[in-house]
CSV table of C-alpha atoms in Angstrom, one decimal:
chain,number,residue,atom,x,y,z
G,1,MET,CA,179.2,52.6,-105.6
G,2,GLU,CA,182.3,51.5,-103.9
G,3,GLY,CA,184.1,54.7,-105.1
G,4,THR,CA,181.4,56.8,-103.7
G,5,SER,CA,181.8,55.2,-100.3
G,6,ASP,CA,185.6,55.5,-100.5
G,7,ILE,CA,185.3,59.2,-101.2
G,8,LYS,CA,182.9,59.7,-98.4
G,9,SER,CA,185.1,57.8,-95.9
G,10,VAL,CA,188.3,59.6,-97.0
G,11,PHE,CA,186.6,63.0,-96.9
G,12,TRP,CA,185.1,62.6,-93.4
G,13,LEU,CA,188.1,60.8,-92.0
G,14,GLY,CA,190.6,63.3,-93.5
G,15,THR,CA,188.6,66.3,-92.4
G,16,SER,CA,188.1,65.0,-88.9
G,17,VAL,CA,191.8,64.1,-88.5
G,18,MET,CA,192.9,67.5,-89.9
G,19,LEU,CA,190.6,69.4,-87.6
G,20,PHE,CA,191.6,67.2,-84.6
G,21,LEU,CA,195.3,67.9,-85.4
G,22,ALA,CA,194.7,71.7,-85.8
G,23,PHE,CA,192.8,71.9,-82.5
G,24,ALA,CA,195.4,69.6,-80.8
G,25,LEU,CA,198.2,71.9,-82.0
G,26,VAL,CA,196.4,75.0,-80.6
G,27,PHE,CA,195.7,73.4,-77.2
G,28,LEU,CA,199.2,72.0,-77.0
G,29,VAL,CA,200.7,75.4,-77.7
G,30,LEU,CA,198.4,77.0,-75.1
G,31,PHE,CA,199.2,74.4,-72.5
G,32,TYR,CA,202.9,74.6,-73.1
G,33,GLN,CA,202.9,78.4,-73.0
G,34,ASN,CA,201.0,78.3,-69.7
G,35,HIS,CA,203.5,75.9,-68.3
G,36,PHE,CA,206.3,78.0,-69.6
G,37,ILE,CA,204.9,81.2,-68.0
G,38,LYS,CA,204.5,79.4,-64.7
G,39,MET,CA,208.1,78.2,-64.8
G,40,LYS,CA,209.3,81.7,-65.7
G,41,ARG,CA,207.3,83.2,-62.8
G,42,ASN,CA,208.7,80.7,-60.4
G,43,GLU,CA,212.2,81.5,-61.5
G,44,ALA,CA,211.5,85.2,-61.2
G,45,GLU,CA,210.1,84.8,-57.7
G,46,THR,CA,213.1,82.8,-56.6
G,47,LEU,CA,215.4,85.4,-58.0
G,48,LEU,CA,213.4,88.2,-56.3
G,49,LYS,CA,213.5,86.3,-53.0
G,50,THR,CA,217.2,85.7,-53.3
G,51,ALA,CA,217.8,89.4,-54.1
G,52,LEU,CA,215.7,90.6,-51.2
G,53,ASP,CA,217.3,88.1,-48.8
G,54,SER,CA,220.8,89.2,-49.9
G,55,GLU,CA,219.8,92.8,-49.5
G,56,LYS,CA,218.5,92.1,-46.0
G,57,GLU,CA,221.7,90.2,-45.0
G,58,GLU,CA,223.9,93.0,-46.4
G,59,ARG,CA,221.9,95.6,-44.5
G,60,GLN,CA,222.2,93.6,-41.3
G,61,ARG,CA,226.0,93.3,-41.9
G,62,ILE,CA,226.5,97.0,-42.6
G,63,ALA,CA,224.3,98.0,-39.6
G,64,LYS,CA,226.3,95.6,-37.3
G,65,ASP,CA,229.6,96.9,-38.6
G,66,LEU,CA,228.6,100.5,-38.2
G,67,HIS,CA,227.3,99.8,-34.7
G,68,ASP,CA,230.2,97.6,-33.4
G,69,SER,CA,233.1,99.1,-35.3
G,70,VAL,CA,232.6,102.7,-36.4
G,71,GLN,CA,230.4,103.8,-33.5
G,72,GLY,CA,232.7,102.1,-31.0
G,73,ASP,CA,235.7,103.8,-32.5
G,74,LEU,CA,234.0,107.2,-32.5
G,75,SER,CA,232.9,106.7,-28.8
G,76,ALA,CA,236.5,105.9,-27.9
G,77,ILE,CA,237.7,109.1,-29.7
G,78,ARG,CA,235.0,111.1,-27.9
G,79,ASN,CA,236.2,109.8,-24.6
G,80,PHE,CA,239.7,111.0,-25.4
G,81,MET,CA,238.2,114.3,-26.4
G,82,VAL,CA,236.5,114.6,-23.1
G,83,ILE,CA,239.9,114.1,-21.3
G,84,LEU,CA,241.5,116.6,-23.7
G,85,GLU,CA,238.7,119.1,-23.1
G,86,LYS,CA,239.4,119.0,-19.4
G,87,GLN,CA,243.2,119.3,-19.9
G,88,THR,CA,242.9,122.3,-22.2
G,89,LYS,CA,240.3,124.1,-20.2
G,90,ASP,CA,242.2,127.4,-19.8
G,91,GLN,CA,244.2,127.2,-23.1
G,92,PRO,CA,243.4,129.0,-26.4
G,93,THR,CA,242.8,125.6,-28.1
G,94,HIS,CA,239.9,124.8,-25.8
G,95,SER,CA,237.2,126.0,-28.2
G,96,LEU,CA,238.7,124.0,-31.0
G,97,VAL,CA,238.7,120.8,-28.8
G,98,LEU,CA,235.1,121.5,-27.8
G,99,GLU,CA,234.1,121.9,-31.4
G,100,THR,CA,235.8,118.7,-32.4
G,101,LYS,CA,234.1,116.8,-29.5
G,102,ASN,CA,230.7,118.1,-30.6
G,103,ALA,CA,231.4,117.1,-34.2
G,104,ILE,CA,232.3,113.6,-33.0
G,105,GLU,CA,229.1,113.4,-31.0
G,106,LYS,CA,227.1,114.4,-34.0
G,107,ALA,CA,229.0,111.7,-36.1
G,108,ILE,CA,228.1,109.1,-33.4
G,109,GLU,CA,224.4,110.2,-33.6
G,110,ASN,CA,224.4,110.1,-37.4
G,111,THR,CA,226.0,106.6,-37.4
G,112,ARG,CA,223.4,105.4,-34.9
G,113,THR,CA,220.6,106.8,-37.1
G,114,ILE,CA,222.0,105.2,-40.3
G,115,SER,CA,222.6,101.9,-38.5
G,116,SER,CA,219.0,102.0,-37.2
G,117,LYS,CA,217.6,102.8,-40.6
G,118,LEU,CA,219.5,100.0,-42.2
G,119,MET,CA,218.2,97.5,-39.8
G,120,PRO,CA,215.9,98.8,-37.0
G,121,PRO,CA,217.0,96.9,-33.9
G,122,LEU,CA,213.4,97.0,-32.5
G,123,LEU,CA,212.3,94.9,-35.5
G,124,GLU,CA,214.1,91.9,-34.2
G,125,THR,CA,213.7,92.5,-30.5
G,126,ALA,CA,210.2,93.9,-30.2
G,127,GLY,CA,208.5,93.1,-33.5
G,128,PHE,CA,206.9,94.9,-36.4
G,129,SER,CA,204.4,97.0,-34.5
G,130,ALA,CA,206.9,98.4,-32.0
G,131,ALA,CA,209.5,99.1,-34.8
G,132,LEU,CA,207.0,100.9,-37.0
G,133,LYS,CA,205.6,102.9,-34.1
G,134,ASP,CA,209.1,104.0,-33.2
G,135,TYR,CA,210.0,104.8,-36.8
G,136,LEU,CA,206.9,106.9,-37.3
G,137,THR,CA,207.5,108.7,-34.0
G,138,GLN,CA,211.0,109.6,-35.1
G,139,LEU,CA,209.9,110.5,-38.5
G,140,SER,CA,207.2,112.9,-37.1
G,141,VAL,CA,209.9,114.7,-35.1
G,142,LEU,CA,212.3,114.9,-38.0
G,143,SER,CA,209.9,115.9,-40.7
G,144,GLY,CA,207.4,118.0,-38.7
G,145,LYS,CA,204.5,116.0,-40.2
G,146,GLU,CA,202.1,113.9,-38.2
G,147,PHE,CA,202.6,110.2,-38.6
G,148,LEU,CA,200.1,108.2,-36.6
G,149,PHE,CA,200.0,104.5,-35.8
G,150,LYS,CA,197.1,102.3,-34.7
G,151,THR,CA,196.9,98.6,-34.1
G,152,ASP,CA,194.9,95.9,-32.4
G,153,LEU,CA,197.7,93.4,-32.7
G,154,VAL,CA,199.7,94.3,-29.6
G,155,ALA,CA,200.3,90.8,-28.4
G,156,VAL,CA,200.6,89.2,-31.8
G,157,GLN,CA,204.1,88.9,-33.4
G,158,LEU,CA,204.5,88.7,-37.2
G,159,PRO,CA,206.9,86.2,-38.6
G,160,ALA,CA,210.4,87.8,-39.0
G,161,THR,CA,210.5,87.7,-42.8
G,162,PHE,CA,207.1,89.4,-43.2
G,163,SER,CA,208.0,91.9,-40.4
G,164,TYR,CA,211.1,93.0,-42.3
G,165,GLU,CA,209.4,93.2,-45.7
G,166,LEU,CA,206.3,95.0,-44.4
G,167,PHE,CA,208.5,97.4,-42.5
G,168,ARG,CA,210.4,98.3,-45.7
G,169,VAL,CA,207.1,98.8,-47.6
G,170,ALA,CA,205.9,101.1,-44.9
G,171,GLN,CA,209.2,103.0,-45.0
G,172,GLU,CA,209.0,103.4,-48.8
G,173,PHE,CA,205.4,104.7,-48.5
G,174,CYS,CA,206.6,107.2,-45.9
G,175,GLN,CA,209.5,108.4,-48.1
G,176,ASN,CA,207.0,108.8,-51.0
G,177,MET,CA,204.6,110.8,-48.8
G,178,LEU,CA,207.4,113.2,-47.8
G,179,LYS,CA,209.1,113.4,-51.2
G,180,HIS,CA,206.1,113.6,-53.6
G,181,GLY,CA,203.0,113.6,-51.5
G,182,HIS,CA,203.5,116.8,-49.5
G,183,ILE,CA,201.4,115.4,-46.7
G,184,THR,CA,200.5,117.0,-43.4
G,185,GLN,CA,199.2,113.8,-41.8
G,186,ALA,CA,199.4,110.1,-42.3
G,187,LEU,CA,197.9,107.1,-40.6
G,188,PHE,CA,199.2,103.5,-40.5
G,189,ALA,CA,196.7,101.1,-39.1
G,190,LEU,CA,197.5,97.4,-38.5
G,191,TYR,CA,194.5,95.1,-38.0
G,192,ALA,CA,193.8,91.4,-37.8
G,193,THR,CA,191.6,90.0,-40.6
G,194,THR,CA,189.9,86.6,-41.0
G,195,GLU,CA,192.8,85.5,-43.2
G,196,GLY,CA,195.7,87.3,-41.6
G,197,ILE,CA,196.5,90.9,-41.2
G,198,SER,CA,195.9,94.2,-43.1
G,199,LEU,CA,198.0,97.3,-43.0
G,200,GLU,CA,196.0,100.4,-44.0
G,201,ILE,CA,198.0,103.4,-45.1
G,202,ILE,CA,196.1,106.7,-45.4
G,203,ASP,CA,197.4,110.1,-46.1
G,204,ASP,CA,196.1,113.6,-47.0
G,205,GLY,CA,198.8,114.3,-49.7
G,206,VAL,CA,198.8,114.5,-53.4
G,207,ALA,CA,196.6,111.8,-54.8
G,208,PHE,CA,198.1,109.3,-57.3
G,209,ASP,CA,197.2,106.0,-59.0
G,210,PHE,CA,199.6,103.4,-57.8
G,211,LYS,CA,199.3,101.1,-60.9
G,212,SER,CA,199.9,103.8,-63.5
G,213,ALA,CA,202.6,105.5,-61.4
G,214,TYR,CA,204.3,102.1,-61.0
G,215,GLN,CA,204.2,101.6,-64.8
G,216,GLN,CA,205.6,105.0,-65.5
G,217,SER,CA,208.1,105.2,-62.6
G,218,LYS,CA,211.8,105.1,-63.4
G,219,GLY,CA,212.8,105.2,-59.7
G,220,SER,CA,213.1,102.3,-57.4
G,221,GLY,CA,210.6,103.3,-54.6
G,222,LEU,CA,207.4,101.9,-56.1
G,223,HIS,CA,209.2,99.0,-57.7
G,224,ASN,CA,210.6,98.1,-54.2
G,225,ILE,CA,207.1,98.2,-52.8
G,226,GLN,CA,205.7,96.0,-55.5
G,227,SER,CA,208.7,93.5,-55.3
G,228,ARG,CA,208.3,93.2,-51.5
G,229,ILE,CA,204.5,92.8,-51.8
G,230,LYS,CA,205.1,90.1,-54.4
G,231,SER,CA,207.7,88.3,-52.3
G,232,MET,CA,205.2,88.2,-49.3
G,233,LYS,CA,202.5,87.0,-51.7
G,234,ALA,CA,200.4,89.8,-50.2
G,235,GLU,CA,197.9,92.0,-52.0
G,236,LEU,CA,198.0,95.8,-52.4
G,237,VAL,CA,194.6,97.5,-52.9
G,238,GLN,CA,194.1,101.1,-53.6
G,239,ARG,CA,190.8,102.5,-52.3
G,240,GLU,CA,189.1,105.5,-53.9
G,241,VAL,CA,189.1,108.6,-51.6
G,242,THR,CA,188.2,112.2,-52.2
G,243,VAL,CA,191.4,113.5,-50.5
G,244,GLY,CA,194.8,112.0,-50.5
G,245,ASN,CA,195.5,108.3,-50.8
G,246,HIS,CA,194.3,105.1,-49.1
G,247,PHE,CA,196.1,101.8,-49.6
G,248,VAL,CA,195.5,98.5,-47.9
G,249,ILE,CA,198.0,95.7,-47.8
G,250,TYR,CA,196.4,92.3,-47.2
G,251,LEU,CA,198.8,89.6,-45.9
G,252,LYS,CA,197.7,86.0,-45.5
G,253,LEU,CA,198.9,84.6,-42.2
G,254,SER,CA,197.8,82.1,-39.6
G,255,LEU,CA,197.9,84.2,-36.4
S,1,MET,CA,204.2,94.6,-82.2
S,2,ASN,CA,200.6,93.7,-81.6
S,3,ASN,CA,199.4,96.8,-83.3
S,4,LYS,CA,201.6,96.2,-86.3
S,5,ALA,CA,200.5,92.6,-86.5
S,6,ILE,CA,196.8,93.5,-86.4
S,7,LYS,CA,197.2,96.2,-89.0
S,8,SER,CA,198.7,93.8,-91.4
S,9,ILE,CA,195.6,91.7,-91.4
S,10,TYR,CA,193.4,94.6,-92.5
S,11,PRO,CA,193.8,93.9,-96.3
S,12,PHE,CA,192.7,90.3,-95.6
S,13,VAL,CA,189.7,91.5,-93.6
S,14,LEU,CA,188.8,93.9,-96.4
S,15,LEU,CA,189.1,91.1,-98.9
S,16,VAL,CA,186.8,88.9,-96.8
S,17,ALA,CA,184.3,91.7,-96.5
S,18,LEU,CA,184.3,92.6,-100.2
S,19,SER,CA,184.1,88.9,-101.2
S,20,SER,CA,181.1,88.4,-99.0
S,21,LEU,CA,179.4,91.4,-100.7
S,22,TYR,CA,180.4,90.3,-104.2
S,23,GLU,CA,179.2,86.7,-103.6
S,24,ILE,CA,175.8,87.9,-102.3
S,25,ILE,CA,175.2,90.5,-105.1
S,26,PHE,CA,176.8,88.9,-108.2
S,27,ILE,CA,176.8,85.2,-107.5
S,28,TYR,CA,173.6,84.7,-105.4
S,29,PHE,CA,171.3,87.4,-106.9
S,30,LEU,CA,172.8,88.1,-110.4
S,31,LYS,CA,173.8,84.5,-110.9
S,32,SER,CA,177.3,85.4,-112.4
S,33,ASP,CA,179.8,82.7,-113.1
S,34,SER,CA,181.6,81.8,-109.9
S,35,ASP,CA,184.6,80.2,-111.6
S,36,ASP,CA,186.2,83.5,-112.6
S,37,TRP,CA,185.5,84.9,-109.2
S,38,SER,CA,187.0,81.9,-107.4
S,39,MET,CA,190.2,82.2,-109.5
S,40,VAL,CA,190.5,86.0,-108.6
S,41,TYR,CA,189.6,85.3,-105.0
S,42,LEU,CA,192.3,82.6,-104.6
S,43,LEU,CA,194.9,84.9,-106.0
S,44,LEU,CA,193.8,87.8,-103.8
S,45,GLU,CA,193.6,85.6,-100.8
S,46,PHE,CA,197.1,84.2,-101.3
S,47,SER,CA,198.4,87.8,-101.9
S,48,THR,CA,196.9,89.1,-98.7
S,49,LEU,CA,198.1,86.1,-96.7
S,50,LEU,CA,201.6,86.6,-98.2
S,51,TYR,CA,201.4,90.2,-97.0
S,52,VAL,CA,200.3,89.3,-93.5
S,53,PHE,CA,203.0,86.6,-93.1
S,54,THR,CA,205.9,88.6,-94.5
S,55,LYS,CA,204.9,91.5,-92.3
S,56,ASN,CA,205.0,89.2,-89.2
S,57,SER,CA,208.1,87.1,-89.8
S,58,GLN,CA,211.8,87.1,-89.8
S,59,LYS,CA,214.0,87.2,-92.9
S,60,PHE,CA,214.2,83.4,-93.1
S,61,PHE,CA,210.5,83.0,-93.4
S,62,ARG,CA,210.4,85.8,-96.1
S,63,ILE,CA,212.6,83.6,-98.2
S,64,ILE,CA,210.2,80.7,-97.7
S,65,SER,CA,207.3,83.1,-98.6
S,66,PHE,CA,209.1,84.0,-101.8
S,67,ILE,CA,209.5,80.3,-102.7
S,68,PHE,CA,205.7,79.7,-102.0
S,69,PHE,CA,204.9,82.8,-104.0
S,70,ILE,CA,206.8,81.4,-107.0
S,71,VAL,CA,205.3,78.0,-106.6
S,72,PHE,CA,201.8,79.4,-106.3
S,73,ILE,CA,202.1,81.7,-109.3
S,74,GLY,CA,203.6,78.9,-111.3
S,75,PHE,CA,200.8,76.5,-110.5
S,76,PHE,CA,198.2,79.3,-111.0
S,77,TYR,CA,199.6,80.1,-114.4
S,78,HIS,CA,199.7,76.4,-115.3
S,79,PHE,CA,196.2,75.6,-114.3
S,80,LYS,CA,194.5,78.8,-115.3
S,81,VAL,CA,196.4,79.8,-118.4
S,82,ILE,CA,198.1,76.7,-119.9
S,83,LYS,CA,196.0,73.7,-118.8
S,84,THR,CA,192.6,75.3,-118.9
S,85,GLU,CA,190.9,72.0,-119.6
S,86,ILE,CA,191.4,71.0,-115.9
S,87,TYR,CA,188.2,71.4,-113.9
S,88,THR,CA,188.1,74.7,-111.8
S,89,LEU,CA,187.4,72.9,-108.6
S,90,GLN,CA,190.3,70.5,-109.1
S,91,SER,CA,192.8,73.2,-109.9
S,92,ASP,CA,191.4,75.3,-107.0
S,93,GLY,CA,192.0,72.3,-104.8
S,94,TYR,CA,195.7,72.1,-105.7
S,95,LEU,CA,196.1,75.8,-105.2
S,96,SER,CA,194.4,75.6,-101.8
S,97,LEU,CA,196.8,72.8,-100.9
S,98,ILE,CA,199.7,75.2,-101.5
S,99,GLU,CA,198.0,77.9,-99.4
S,100,PHE,CA,197.3,75.3,-96.7
S,101,LEU,CA,200.9,74.2,-96.5
S,102,TYR,CA,202.0,77.9,-96.4
S,103,VAL,CA,199.5,78.6,-93.5
S,104,ILE,CA,200.6,75.5,-91.5
S,105,LEU,CA,204.3,76.5,-91.9
S,106,PHE,CA,203.7,80.1,-90.9
S,107,SER,CA,201.6,79.1,-87.9
S,108,LEU,CA,204.4,76.8,-86.7
S,109,PHE,CA,207.0,79.5,-87.2
S,110,TRP,CA,204.8,82.0,-85.4
S,111,PHE,CA,204.3,79.8,-82.4
S,112,VAL,CA,208.0,79.1,-82.2
S,113,SER,CA,208.8,82.8,-82.4
S,114,VAL,CA,206.3,83.6,-79.6
S,115,PHE,CA,208.1,81.1,-77.3
S,116,LYS,CA,211.4,82.6,-78.1
S,117,ARG,CA,210.3,86.0,-77.0
S,118,THR,CA,210.6,86.7,-73.3
S,119,GLU,CA,207.2,88.3,-72.8
S,120,GLU,CA,205.1,86.6,-70.2
S,121,ASP,CA,201.7,87.5,-71.6
S,122,SER,CA,199.4,84.6,-72.3
S,123,LEU,CA,198.7,83.9,-76.0
S,124,LEU,CA,195.1,84.5,-75.4
S,125,LYS,CA,195.9,88.1,-74.8
S,126,LEU,CA,197.5,88.4,-78.2
S,127,PRO,CA,195.0,89.5,-80.9
S,128,PHE,CA,197.1,88.0,-83.7
S,129,PHE,CA,196.8,84.5,-82.0
S,130,TYR,CA,193.0,84.4,-82.8
S,131,PHE,CA,193.8,85.2,-86.4
S,132,ILE,CA,196.3,82.4,-86.6
S,133,VAL,CA,194.0,79.9,-84.9
S,134,GLY,CA,191.2,80.8,-87.3
S,135,LEU,CA,193.4,80.4,-90.3
S,136,LEU,CA,194.9,77.1,-89.0
S,137,VAL,CA,191.5,75.6,-88.2
S,138,TYR,CA,189.8,76.9,-91.4
S,139,PHE,CA,192.5,75.7,-93.8
S,140,SER,CA,192.9,72.3,-92.0
S,141,GLY,CA,189.2,71.6,-92.0
S,142,THR,CA,188.6,72.6,-95.6
S,143,ILE,CA,191.6,71.1,-97.4
S,144,PHE,CA,189.9,67.7,-98.0
S,145,LEU,CA,186.8,69.5,-99.2
S,146,PHE,CA,188.7,71.5,-101.7
S,147,LEU,CA,190.8,68.6,-102.8
S,148,PHE,CA,187.8,66.3,-103.2
S,149,SER,CA,185.2,68.7,-104.6
S,150,GLU,CA,185.6,67.6,-108.1
S,151,GLU,CA,185.6,63.9,-107.2
S,152,ILE,CA,182.4,64.4,-105.1
S,153,ILE,CA,180.6,65.9,-108.1
S,154,GLN,CA,182.0,63.2,-110.5
S,155,GLU,CA,180.7,60.5,-108.2
S,156,GLY,CA,177.2,62.1,-108.4
S,157,LEU,CA,177.2,63.1,-104.8
S,158,SER,CA,175.7,66.4,-103.7
S,159,LEU,CA,178.5,68.9,-103.0
S,160,TYR,CA,176.2,71.1,-100.9
S,161,GLU,CA,176.0,68.3,-98.3
S,162,TYR,CA,179.8,68.5,-97.9
S,163,TRP,CA,180.0,72.3,-98.3
S,164,VAL,CA,178.4,72.7,-94.9
S,165,VAL,CA,181.9,72.0,-93.5
S,166,ASN,CA,183.1,75.1,-95.3
S,167,LEU,CA,180.2,77.1,-94.0
S,168,ILE,CA,180.7,76.1,-90.4
S,169,LEU,CA,184.5,76.8,-90.6
S,170,VAL,CA,184.0,80.1,-92.4
S,171,LEU,CA,181.7,81.1,-89.6
S,172,PHE,CA,184.2,80.0,-87.0
S,173,PHE,CA,187.1,81.8,-88.8
S,174,ARG,CA,185.1,85.0,-89.1
S,175,ILE,CA,184.1,85.0,-85.5
S,176,LEU,CA,187.8,84.7,-84.6
S,177,LEU,CA,188.6,87.5,-87.1
S,178,ILE,CA,186.1,89.7,-85.3
S,179,VAL,CA,187.7,88.7,-81.9
S,180,SER,CA,191.1,89.4,-83.3
S,181,ILE,CA,190.2,92.9,-84.6
S,182,TRP,CA,188.2,93.7,-81.4
S,183,LYS,CA,191.1,92.7,-79.1
S,184,GLY,CA,193.6,94.5,-81.3
S,185,ARG,CA,191.6,97.7,-81.0
S,186,ALA,CA,191.2,97.3,-77.2
S,187,THR,CA,195.0,97.0,-76.8
C-alpha cells in the first residue's frame, strides 16, 4: 500500500516538475530573446541617430566651407575679371576674358546651389515650411514639373532635428519622382493633426509599393527615407490610389 | 533556413500520421499486439528525430547525435534481442529516457544557436520553434509515465488513469505540430 502511494507521489510530482521546468525554459527563452531584441533595436537606433547626426554635421561643415571659402574666392576672382574685362575692352583677348568671367559666374552659381542643397539656409532661418516651399519652387523651375506645396502651419515652427530629417525625406521623394516616377505634378501638404503633424505626398507618376520596393531596392534613396522616418519615430503610410502614389508621414509632436 | 528546418520534420509528421492510422486500425479495431508496434514505433521515432536534429545542427551536435544513435541502438538491441525477458513497458521506458535526454540536449543547443544568430525575428515567428516546444513539453511530461508504467501495473494501479497525461500531451504536441507546419507553409 505504501509502495502504491510512493509511486503515485513520485509520478505526479516528477511529471509536474518536469512540465514546470519545460514551460519555464520556454518562457525564459522567449523573455530573454525579447529582451535581447529590444537591446539590439536600441543599439541600432543609437547607431542610426549617430550616423544621421554626423551626416548632418558634415553637410553643414561642407556647405559652410563652400559658402565661406570657395564661393568667396570665386567672387574675388570674378571682381578681378571685371577689372580685367574693362582693361581689355579693345584688345583681341577681350572675348576670352569675357568667357572666363562668365564661367566663373556660373561656377559661383553652381557652388551656391550645391551649398544650398547640402544645407538649405532657409531651414535654419525660416523653418521647414519655408525651406520646403523654396526647394519645391526651385525644383519646379529646374525640372519643368509642377511641385506644389500647401500648409496650414504657417506660424508653427517644427523642432530643428525633425525639420532637417523631414526635409531630407521630402527631398528623397522628389528625387524618386523625377528619376523613376516620371511625374507631371506633385503635391506636398503639411497639416496639423491631433497628435502632431502629417505630411502628405501625392504624385501622378508611376505607381509603386513602398514596402516591396524598399525590400528589393539596392540603392540608398528608399533606405534613407526609412532610416530618417525611423529616427524621427514617425510613421509612413501608403494610401491606395487609382493614379500615382499617395504617402502620408505622421509625426508625433506637441505643437 | 526556416524552409529547410520545416521540411526536415516531414518524416516525423508522416510517422505520426501513419502511427495514428495504424493504432486505430490494427490495435483498436483488430486488437493486434501493441508490443511489437511500440518497439517499431520507438525505433522509427528515434530515427526521424535523429534526422530532424542532424539536419538542423552544427557538426558538433552531429557527433553527439552519433553517440546517442550508438547508445540507443545498443540499448535497443540489448532489451529487444538479448534480454527479452524484461517487460516491454520497462524497456520502452529506458529507451524513452535516451530519447528524452537527446531531445533536451538538442533543444538547448537550438536555443543557443538562435541567440547566436543576428536575426531580429521573434522566436514566435519561427515555425521550427513550435516543433521544439512541442517536443520539449511532450517528452518532459511523459518521461515519468514511461519510466513508471511497469511499476504502476505491478502495483495494481490502473495505467489508463495515468495514461491521460500522455493523451493530453500528445494533443498539445500535435496542435503545435500543426501550427509549425502551417506557419512554415505561410512563410
